[in-house]
């Protein structure tokens, strides 16, 4: 791949040690080997709000929670086909993430767009977990190539294909970029701050709308998440 | 008479093409952006995307795991007739959508908004959308499917004549910056802007501007064409690139479509067609031939007409 010679590229196991994670800096590029599972609002509600027991042994079987629904099909004979996978935006899962890290012992949260550094400091840091963001975010075919098989699918009937818990074997699964480190620093927030510094100049010659909206802000260092 | 089976089989191929093959115009736009991008992280993202499109085509797998919300745009030439009529046409497109969801496979994205019921086939109440337009002369129908992704990046605002171009620019920048952070809108995108109409038409126009025009295409009104160029440049000067990293690739192109609106208002919508700008089209002729392409050719002089009669009996306004 051209243009990325500057990036440290790391192969990481899906049950990494604290030392493995300490080696990582925000902005590093990561490829994963092992087992990941999908869990998003459907699974979180079931486990955290309804108190359903986990359908597999976590984190023994996997320490990597992927915020995703695969583009997949179940064959009539019960086998699965996954061809492409892409993450979904993680900020919406903020209210569950602390309890989920408690219950699942996950060390890696994989998703789209990261979460706030406030979430990292409050929930990730105490659990020794970090956030890896997918790239693009449209790299579904590349990620699909890293899927070597489906181990199991839980709660398919209860939650539907998209929200079910897919347990997936992966090899050289990526690329991901390290978005948060063990201290809770966020790459996105670092970049936001750099960009915000130049925004006033970009906005020069524009005018605020005549008709305002309730709750509107002109603070461009703000985020919508 | 166009056979209904031909419509359905063509529609299935279109679903497959849209999900897997990035259109050439967007691809060359992205390559150009990649060539000038100097933000190191942004540039890494663009290179990964270029590899991803290749991988999708090589393996015949969907380019993005979120395969969006498939929808249909149908254009009927005035002399075209369809075996079974328009109801059969709608059924064929619903069947093709369900079949391709299992076949490609696509992600079964469509659920009931309240009960979250999922038929696992992207078909349901008002899904897929099927929008129809007409064209004078000819006996063909054009089928276009768009698999638009993205829960973020689209917004609407009621502006007024006194907001002026400066107000339009402000709302444009607000949308790009707000949803560009963390790359929520999966930029660089084709940005479509709808101006005027009423609230619903304004949204429709903006979406069609983003999804049904190709990179490099310009509005025939020279004043609007100038704005499109200017807005593209403005978006790329924010200092933000792919995934919200420092960079300069936000906008692959900007398209603006207008509709006559209430004299007191100036409605505006902004739509972002993401890194997976998926569209595929085919013209089915009455003699049974099918021509595939990626340019929907939706916005013809007829679609943008402003006179009472067609062909126009009075000249349309020339822009300043
Ligand atoms: S916005 Fe587009 S590129 Fe991003 S995840 Fe959705 S479909 Fe994929």
Short mmCIF file of C-alpha atoms in Angstrom, two decimals, chain A residues 1-4 7 27 29 31 40 68-73 81-87 89 91-92 112-117 120 133-145 156 160-162 175 177 179 186-192 194-195 198-199 202-203 205-213 216 218 220-225, chain B residues 40-41 43-45 47-49 51-56 58-67 101-109 116 118 120 150-152 155-164 166-171 173-175 177-179 181-187 234 237-247 275-276:
data_model
loop_
_atom_site.label_atom_id
_atom_site.label_comp_id
_atom_site.label_asym_id
_atom_site.label_seq_id
_atom_site.Cartn_x
_atom_site.Cartn_y
_atom_site.Cartn_z
CA UNK A 1 0.00 0.00 0.00
CA UNK A 2 1.49 3.34 -1.04
CA UNK A 3 1.68 6.32 1.27
CA UNK A 4 1.57 4.51 4.61
CA UNK A 7 2.59 3.92 10.05
CA UNK A 27 -2.67 6.25 14.97
CA UNK A 29 -2.44 0.38 12.21
CA UNK A 31 -4.61 -6.33 11.99
CA UNK A 40 -24.65 -3.95 19.54
CA UNK A 68 -21.20 -4.46 13.39
CA UNK A 69 -23.78 -6.43 11.50
CA UNK A 70 -22.38 -8.57 8.72
CA UNK A 71 -23.73 -8.73 5.16
CA UNK A 72 -24.47 -12.43 5.53
CA UNK A 73 -26.76 -15.22 4.53
CA UNK A 81 -21.85 -17.01 4.30
CA UNK A 82 -20.24 -13.70 5.26
CA UNK A 83 -18.85 -11.72 2.36
CA UNK A 84 -18.45 -8.17 3.64
CA UNK A 85 -18.39 -6.58 7.08
CA UNK A 86 -18.38 -2.96 8.13
CA UNK A 87 -18.66 -1.40 11.55
CA UNK A 89 -21.10 4.03 14.69
CA UNK A 91 -21.14 6.51 20.09
CA UNK A 92 -24.75 5.31 20.37
CA UNK A 112 -16.83 3.17 13.59
CA UNK A 113 -16.01 6.68 14.75
CA UNK A 114 -14.87 5.90 18.28
CA UNK A 115 -16.47 7.12 21.48
CA UNK A 116 -15.75 10.24 23.53
CA UNK A 117 -12.57 10.49 25.57
CA UNK A 120 -12.61 6.13 27.47
CA UNK A 133 -11.59 2.07 14.58
CA UNK A 134 -12.26 0.53 11.19
CA UNK A 135 -11.01 2.49 8.20
CA UNK A 136 -12.92 4.43 5.59
CA UNK A 137 -15.42 3.45 6.75
CA UNK A 138 -16.28 1.52 3.65
CA UNK A 139 -13.55 -1.15 3.80
CA UNK A 140 -16.10 -3.97 3.96
CA UNK A 141 -14.50 -6.11 1.27
CA UNK A 142 -11.03 -5.93 2.85
CA UNK A 143 -12.47 -6.83 6.26
CA UNK A 144 -14.50 -9.58 4.61
CA UNK A 145 -11.26 -11.10 3.31
CA UNK A 156 -30.70 -15.17 15.51
CA UNK A 160 -32.76 -11.05 13.61
CA UNK A 161 -29.74 -11.47 11.35
CA UNK A 162 -28.45 -7.93 11.78
CA UNK A 175 -7.04 -2.55 8.71
CA UNK A 177 -6.46 2.30 13.45
CA UNK A 179 -8.23 5.39 18.24
CA UNK A 186 -8.56 9.85 21.48
CA UNK A 187 -7.06 10.20 18.01
CA UNK A 188 -10.28 11.71 16.65
CA UNK A 189 -10.35 14.36 19.34
CA UNK A 190 -6.71 15.22 18.67
CA UNK A 191 -7.52 15.71 14.97
CA UNK A 192 -10.71 17.68 15.77
CA UNK A 194 -6.20 20.68 15.02
CA UNK A 195 -8.98 21.29 12.49
CA UNK A 198 -8.64 26.88 11.28
CA UNK A 199 -12.44 26.89 11.09
CA UNK A 202 -13.15 28.94 6.55
CA UNK A 203 -16.41 30.42 7.83
CA UNK A 205 -18.02 35.59 4.68
CA UNK A 206 -20.85 33.29 5.82
CA UNK A 207 -23.83 34.41 7.85
CA UNK A 208 -25.83 32.71 10.63
CA UNK A 209 -29.36 31.71 9.62
CA UNK A 210 -32.18 34.21 10.07
CA UNK A 211 -34.40 31.50 11.62
CA UNK A 212 -32.68 29.87 14.59
CA UNK A 213 -33.17 26.36 15.97
CA UNK A 216 -28.29 25.43 18.28
CA UNK A 218 -21.99 28.14 17.00
CA UNK A 220 -17.40 24.64 16.26
CA UNK A 221 -15.21 22.70 18.64
CA UNK A 222 -18.43 20.93 19.68
CA UNK A 223 -19.35 17.51 18.35
CA UNK A 224 -22.71 16.01 17.38
CA UNK A 225 -22.08 12.80 19.30
CA UNK B 40 -0.88 11.24 6.26
CA UNK B 41 -3.81 9.56 8.05
CA UNK B 43 -4.12 9.54 2.70
CA UNK B 44 -3.83 6.11 4.38
CA UNK B 45 -7.65 5.90 4.43
CA UNK B 47 -5.38 4.16 -0.24
CA UNK B 48 -7.21 1.54 1.81
CA UNK B 49 -10.46 2.46 0.02
CA UNK B 51 -7.64 -1.35 -2.38
CA UNK B 52 -11.08 -2.14 -1.05
CA UNK B 53 -12.83 -1.39 -4.36
CA UNK B 54 -10.37 -3.71 -6.09
CA UNK B 55 -10.92 -6.47 -3.55
CA UNK B 56 -14.70 -6.16 -3.93
CA UNK B 58 -11.96 -9.37 -7.61
CA UNK B 59 -13.91 -11.40 -5.06
CA UNK B 60 -17.39 -10.30 -6.19
CA UNK B 61 -18.24 -9.26 -2.64
CA UNK B 62 -20.07 -6.14 -1.46
CA UNK B 63 -17.68 -3.16 -1.23
CA UNK B 64 -19.08 -2.11 2.13
CA UNK B 65 -20.57 -4.38 4.77
CA UNK B 66 -23.29 -1.81 5.29
CA UNK B 67 -25.00 -2.25 1.97
CA UNK B 101 -30.30 -9.48 -0.50
CA UNK B 102 -29.85 -13.22 -0.17
CA UNK B 103 -27.77 -13.68 -3.29
CA UNK B 104 -24.97 -11.07 -3.10
CA UNK B 105 -25.49 -11.17 -0.03
CA UNK B 106 -26.52 -7.72 1.21
CA UNK B 107 -27.12 -6.81 4.81
CA UNK B 108 -30.85 -7.00 5.65
CA UNK B 109 -30.93 -3.38 6.77
CA UNK B 116 -37.83 -3.38 14.51
CA UNK B 118 -36.81 -7.46 9.97
CA UNK B 120 -34.22 -10.24 6.25
CA UNK B 150 -25.12 6.73 5.86
CA UNK B 151 -27.28 7.69 8.82
CA UNK B 152 -25.26 10.90 8.99
CA UNK B 155 -29.73 17.79 6.90
CA UNK B 156 -32.51 20.23 6.07
CA UNK B 157 -33.01 23.86 6.94
CA UNK B 158 -35.58 26.52 6.16
CA UNK B 159 -33.65 29.52 4.91
CA UNK B 160 -35.07 32.77 3.59
CA UNK B 161 -34.16 35.07 0.73
CA UNK B 162 -32.48 37.38 3.25
CA UNK B 163 -30.10 34.56 4.23
CA UNK B 164 -28.56 34.88 0.77
CA UNK B 166 -23.77 33.62 2.70
CA UNK B 167 -26.49 31.75 4.59
CA UNK B 168 -26.40 28.87 2.11
CA UNK B 169 -22.64 28.63 2.58
CA UNK B 170 -22.98 28.63 6.34
CA UNK B 171 -25.44 25.74 6.37
CA UNK B 173 -20.23 24.22 6.03
CA UNK B 174 -22.17 23.39 9.20
CA UNK B 175 -23.35 20.11 7.68
CA UNK B 177 -18.09 20.01 9.65
CA UNK B 178 -20.69 18.55 12.04
CA UNK B 179 -20.94 15.19 10.29
CA UNK B 181 -15.85 14.89 12.43
CA UNK B 182 -14.83 11.29 13.09
CA UNK B 183 -15.83 10.66 9.47
CA UNK B 184 -19.45 10.02 10.39
CA UNK B 185 -20.55 10.81 6.84
CA UNK B 186 -17.83 8.55 5.35
CA UNK B 187 -16.35 11.36 3.28
CA UNK B 234 -14.87 25.42 -0.12
CA UNK B 237 -10.55 23.86 2.16
CA UNK B 238 -12.01 23.06 5.61
CA UNK B 239 -8.82 21.26 6.56
CA UNK B 240 -10.61 17.97 7.11
CA UNK B 241 -10.21 14.77 5.12
CA UNK B 242 -11.35 11.16 5.29
CA UNK B 243 -12.51 9.98 8.73
CA UNK B 244 -12.28 13.55 10.01
CA UNK B 245 -8.49 13.42 10.03
CA UNK B 246 -6.49 16.50 9.04
CA UNK B 247 -6.53 16.68 5.26
CA UNK B 275 -17.27 6.40 0.02
CA UNK B 276 -19.60 3.69 -1.23
#
